[in-house]
Coordinates of C-alpha atoms in Angstrom, one line a residue:
X101 CA 0.0 0.0 0.0
X102 CA 1.4 3.4 -1.0
X103 CA 0.7 5.8 1.8
X104 CA 1.3 8.8 -0.5
X105 CA -2.1 8.0 -2.0
X106 CA -3.9 8.5 1.4
X107 CA -4.3 11.7 3.4
X108 CA -6.2 12.9 6.4
X109 CA -8.7 15.8 6.4
X110 CA -11.7 17.1 8.4
X111 CA -15.3 18.0 7.6
X112 CA -16.0 20.5 10.4
X113 CA -13.6 22.9 12.1
X114 CA -14.2 21.3 15.5
X115 CA -12.3 18.3 14.2
X116 CA -9.1 20.0 13.1
X117 CA -7.1 19.0 16.2
X118 CA -8.1 15.3 16.0
X119 CA -7.4 15.2 12.2
X120 CA -3.9 16.6 12.8
X121 CA -3.3 14.1 15.6
X122 CA -4.4 11.1 13.5
X123 CA -2.2 12.3 10.6
X124 CA 0.8 12.6 12.9
X125 CA 0.3 9.3 14.6
X126 CA -0.1 7.3 11.4
X127 CA 2.5 9.4 9.5
X128 CA 0.0 10.4 6.8
X129 CA -0.3 13.7 4.9
X130 CA -2.7 16.3 6.4
X131 CA -4.7 18.3 3.8
X132 CA -7.0 20.4 6.0
X133 CA -10.6 20.5 4.9
X134 CA -11.6 17.3 3.1
X135 CA -13.0 19.3 0.1
X136 CA -9.3 20.1 -0.7
X137 CA -8.8 16.5 -1.7
X138 CA -9.8 17.6 -5.3
X139 CA -6.5 19.6 -5.5
X140 CA -4.4 16.6 -4.7
X141 CA -4.8 14.3 -7.8
X142 CA -2.4 11.7 -6.4
X143 CA -4.9 10.8 -3.6
X144 CA -7.0 7.7 -4.0
X145 CA -8.3 7.6 -0.4
X146 CA -9.2 10.1 2.3
X147 CA -9.4 9.5 6.0
X148 CA -11.8 12.2 7.1
X149 CA -12.8 13.2 10.6
X150 CA -16.5 13.8 10.5
X151 CA -17.7 15.1 13.9
X152 CA -15.0 13.0 15.8
X153 CA -15.8 10.0 13.7
X154 CA -13.1 8.7 11.3
X155 CA -14.2 7.6 7.9
X156 CA -12.4 6.1 4.9
X157 CA -13.5 7.5 1.6
X158 CA -12.6 6.0 -1.8
X159 CA -12.2 9.2 -3.7
X160 CA -13.0 7.8 -7.2
X161 CA -16.2 6.2 -5.8
X162 CA -17.7 8.8 -3.5
X163 CA -21.2 7.1 -3.8
X164 CA -19.9 4.2 -1.7
X165 CA -19.9 6.6 1.3
X166 CA -17.5 6.4 4.2
X167 CA -16.3 3.3 5.9
X168 CA -16.0 3.5 9.7
X169 CA -15.7 1.3 12.8
X170 CA -18.9 1.5 14.7
X171 CA -19.3 -0.6 17.9
X172 CA -22.5 1.2 19.0
X173 CA -25.1 1.1 16.2
X174 CA -26.0 -0.8 13.1
X175 CA -25.0 -4.4 12.6
X176 CA -23.0 -4.8 15.8
X177 CA -25.9 -3.5 17.9
X178 CA -28.3 -6.0 16.4
X179 CA -25.8 -8.8 17.0
X180 CA -25.1 -7.7 20.5
X181 CA -28.8 -7.8 21.4
X182 CA -30.0 -10.8 19.2
X183 CA -26.8 -12.7 18.3
X184 CA -27.6 -15.9 20.3
X185 CA -25.0 -15.5 23.1
X186 CA -22.8 -18.5 23.8
X187 CA -25.0 -20.7 21.6
X188 CA -23.7 -19.0 18.4
X189 CA -21.2 -20.7 16.1
X190 CA -18.3 -18.4 16.8
X191 CA -18.7 -19.0 20.6
X192 CA -18.6 -22.8 20.0
X193 CA -15.5 -22.4 17.8
X194 CA -13.7 -20.3 20.4
X195 CA -14.5 -22.9 23.1
X196 CA -16.7 -20.8 25.4
X197 CA -17.6 -23.7 27.6
X198 CA -19.1 -23.2 31.1
X199 CA -16.7 -21.2 33.2
X200 CA -14.1 -20.7 30.4
X201 CA -13.8 -17.2 29.0
X202 CA -10.5 -17.0 27.1
X203 CA -8.2 -14.2 26.2
X204 CA -8.5 -14.1 22.4
X205 CA -6.0 -12.6 20.0
X206 CA -7.9 -11.6 16.8
X207 CA -4.8 -11.5 14.6
X208 CA -6.7 -10.2 11.5
X209 CA -9.0 -7.6 13.2
X210 CA -10.3 -5.7 10.2
X211 CA -13.2 -3.5 11.3
X212 CA -13.3 -5.4 14.6
X213 CA -16.8 -6.9 14.3
X214 CA -15.9 -10.4 15.4
X215 CA -13.7 -9.0 18.1
X216 CA -16.6 -7.1 19.4
X217 CA -18.9 -10.2 19.4
X218 CA -16.2 -12.1 21.4
X219 CA -15.9 -9.2 23.9
X220 CA -19.7 -9.2 24.2
X221 CA -19.5 -12.8 25.2
X222 CA -17.1 -11.9 28.0
X223 CA -13.7 -12.6 26.3
X224 CA -10.7 -10.3 26.7
X225 CA -9.8 -9.5 23.1
X226 CA -6.5 -8.2 21.7
X227 CA -7.0 -6.9 18.2
X228 CA -4.0 -7.0 15.9
X229 CA -4.2 -5.1 12.6
X230 CA -1.2 -4.6 10.3
X231 CA -2.6 -2.0 8.0
X232 CA -2.1 1.5 9.5
X233 CA -5.3 2.9 7.8
X234 CA -7.5 0.1 9.2
X235 CA -5.7 0.4 12.6
X236 CA -6.5 4.1 12.6
X237 CA -10.2 3.4 12.0
X238 CA -10.2 0.7 14.7
X239 CA -8.6 3.0 17.2
X240 CA -11.1 5.8 16.5
X241 CA -14.0 3.4 16.8
X242 CA -12.7 2.0 20.1
X243 CA -12.2 5.4 21.6
X244 CA -15.7 6.5 20.7
X245 CA -17.3 3.3 22.0
X246 CA -15.5 3.6 25.3
X247 CA -17.3 7.0 25.8
X248 CA -20.7 5.3 25.3
X249 CA -22.3 3.9 28.4
X250 CA -24.2 1.3 26.4
X251 CA -21.1 -0.5 25.2
X252 CA -18.1 0.8 27.3
X253 CA -18.1 -2.3 29.6
X254 CA -17.7 -4.4 26.5
X255 CA -15.1 -2.3 24.7
X256 CA -13.1 -2.0 27.9
X257 CA -12.3 -5.7 27.4
X258 CA -10.8 -4.8 23.9
X259 CA -7.4 -3.5 23.1
X260 CA -5.6 -2.8 19.8
X261 CA -2.0 -3.4 18.7
X262 CA -0.6 -2.4 15.3
X263 CA 1.9 -5.0 14.2
X264 CA 2.8 -6.6 10.9
X265 CA 3.2 -10.1 12.1
X266 CA 2.1 -12.4 15.0
X267 CA 5.8 -13.0 15.7
X268 CA 6.2 -9.3 16.6
X269 CA 3.7 -9.5 19.5
X270 CA 4.9 -9.8 23.1
X271 CA 2.5 -11.1 25.7
X272 CA 3.1 -11.5 29.4
X273 CA 0.6 -14.4 29.2
X274 CA 0.1 -16.3 25.9
X275 CA -3.3 -15.9 24.4
X276 CA -5.7 -18.8 25.0
X277 CA -7.1 -18.7 21.5
X278 CA -6.0 -17.0 18.3
X279 CA -8.7 -16.1 15.8
X280 CA -7.9 -15.6 12.1
X281 CA -10.2 -14.3 9.3
X282 CA -7.9 -13.6 6.4
X283 CA -9.4 -11.9 3.3
X284 CA -10.2 -14.4 0.6
X285 CA -10.9 -13.7 -3.1
X286 CA -14.6 -13.2 -3.7
X287 CA -16.5 -15.3 -6.2
X288 CA -19.1 -12.7 -6.8
X289 CA -18.7 -10.1 -9.6
X290 CA -17.2 -6.9 -8.2
X291 CA -20.5 -5.0 -8.2
X292 CA -22.1 -7.5 -5.9
X293 CA -19.2 -7.5 -3.4
X294 CA -20.1 -5.5 -0.4
X295 CA -18.8 -1.9 -0.5
X296 CA -16.4 -2.5 2.4
X297 CA -14.8 -5.4 0.8
X298 CA -14.4 -3.5 -2.5
X299 CA -12.8 -0.6 -0.8
X300 CA -10.6 -2.8 1.4
X301 CA -9.4 -5.0 -1.5
X302 CA -8.5 -1.9 -3.5
X303 CA -6.7 -0.5 -0.4
X304 CA -4.8 -3.6 0.8
X305 CA -5.1 -6.1 -2.0
X306 CA -5.7 -9.7 -1.3
X307 CA -4.2 -11.6 1.6
X308 CA -1.7 -13.4 -0.5
X309 CA 0.3 -14.4 2.5
X310 CA -2.6 -15.6 4.6
X311 CA -1.3 -19.2 4.6
X312 CA 1.7 -17.9 6.6
X313 CA -0.5 -16.9 9.5
X314 CA -1.3 -20.4 10.6
X315 CA 2.0 -21.8 11.9
X316 CA 3.0 -18.8 14.1
X317 CA -0.6 -18.8 15.4
X318 CA -0.4 -22.5 16.4
X319 CA 3.0 -21.8 18.1
X320 CA 1.6 -18.9 20.1
X321 CA -2.0 -20.1 21.0
X322 CA -2.3 -22.0 24.3
X323 CA -5.5 -24.0 23.5
X324 CA -6.6 -23.5 19.9
X325 CA -6.5 -21.5 16.7
X326 CA -9.9 -20.7 14.9
X327 CA -9.9 -19.8 11.2
X328 CA -13.0 -18.4 9.5
X329 CA -13.2 -19.5 5.9
X330 CA -15.7 -19.2 3.0
X331 CA -17.4 -22.6 2.6
X332 CA -15.7 -23.1 -0.8
X333 CA -12.2 -22.2 0.3
X334 CA -9.5 -24.8 1.1
X335 CA -8.2 -24.9 4.7
X336 CA -5.6 -22.4 5.5
X337 CA -2.1 -23.6 4.4
X338 CA -4.0 -26.8 3.3
X339 CA -3.7 -28.0 6.9
X340 CA -6.6 -30.3 7.9
X341 CA -8.3 -28.8 11.0
X342 CA -9.1 -30.8 14.2
X343 CA -12.8 -30.1 13.6
X344 CA -14.9 -27.7 11.6
X345 CA -18.2 -25.9 12.3
X346 CA -20.1 -25.4 9.1
X347 CA -22.5 -22.5 8.4
X348 CA -24.4 -21.5 5.3
X349 CA -21.7 -19.5 3.6
X350 CA -18.7 -19.9 5.9
X351 CA -17.1 -22.3 8.3
X352 CA -14.9 -22.2 11.4
X353 CA -11.8 -24.5 11.1
X354 CA -10.6 -25.3 14.6
X355 CA -7.0 -26.4 15.3
X356 CA -6.6 -27.8 18.8
X357 CA -3.3 -27.5 20.6
X358 CA -4.6 -28.9 23.9
X359 CA -8.0 -29.4 25.5
X360 CA -9.7 -26.5 27.2
X361 CA -9.8 -27.2 31.0
X362 CA -13.3 -28.1 32.2
X363 CA -13.1 -26.3 35.6
X364 CA -11.4 -23.1 34.7

């Protein structure tokens, strides 16, 4: 990803300081008001602060709207209220048995939705994101959510690390479970692919090194590694999982290092 094609701007003057702070932290160009993006023809993407909310805009497709991390409203809110608790497939895959609430490393955090679901279920979640742009969106979403009384108790169980590889991470205690959801080429024609996936794939490309995630994850995880895959995709690194939980469009491949203790 070429960071010279991405800049930070603001929509309202009240957001100037935050926009400057984000640009400095993530070493991105700051262009002032987001409207001035038109005078920077090299830019493909804009990270704009819109009343404290950071959004990613694909400048040649403005109709797609902004992509943001939102842990309060929309899809995550519905899933928080009606997701099925510990009976849902992701909970089974992670191993949320009675009395066991693991520390999960979500090593491909993306927009953090699965991390949020796991935190909703009581897990302590460390989100790892290697793309600085996505990490910036995550950090902003997390900061906003921690100020919201409805979800602050959940997001206080979530933390973010920006690192390129699993091997770079240092933990005082090894994570119980590592969760992987690498990007996978979509079968649908591009118009049908969700806008987020379209923007993300043009921003970061495909996860061509996804297979390389499995071995370091297996070395680091105490109990298991869980990989989310489209139902038609081969297992990660062509390694047969210990078990799989199949859903309509996806599945969770579970690689067990050791059994989860029954009386944790």
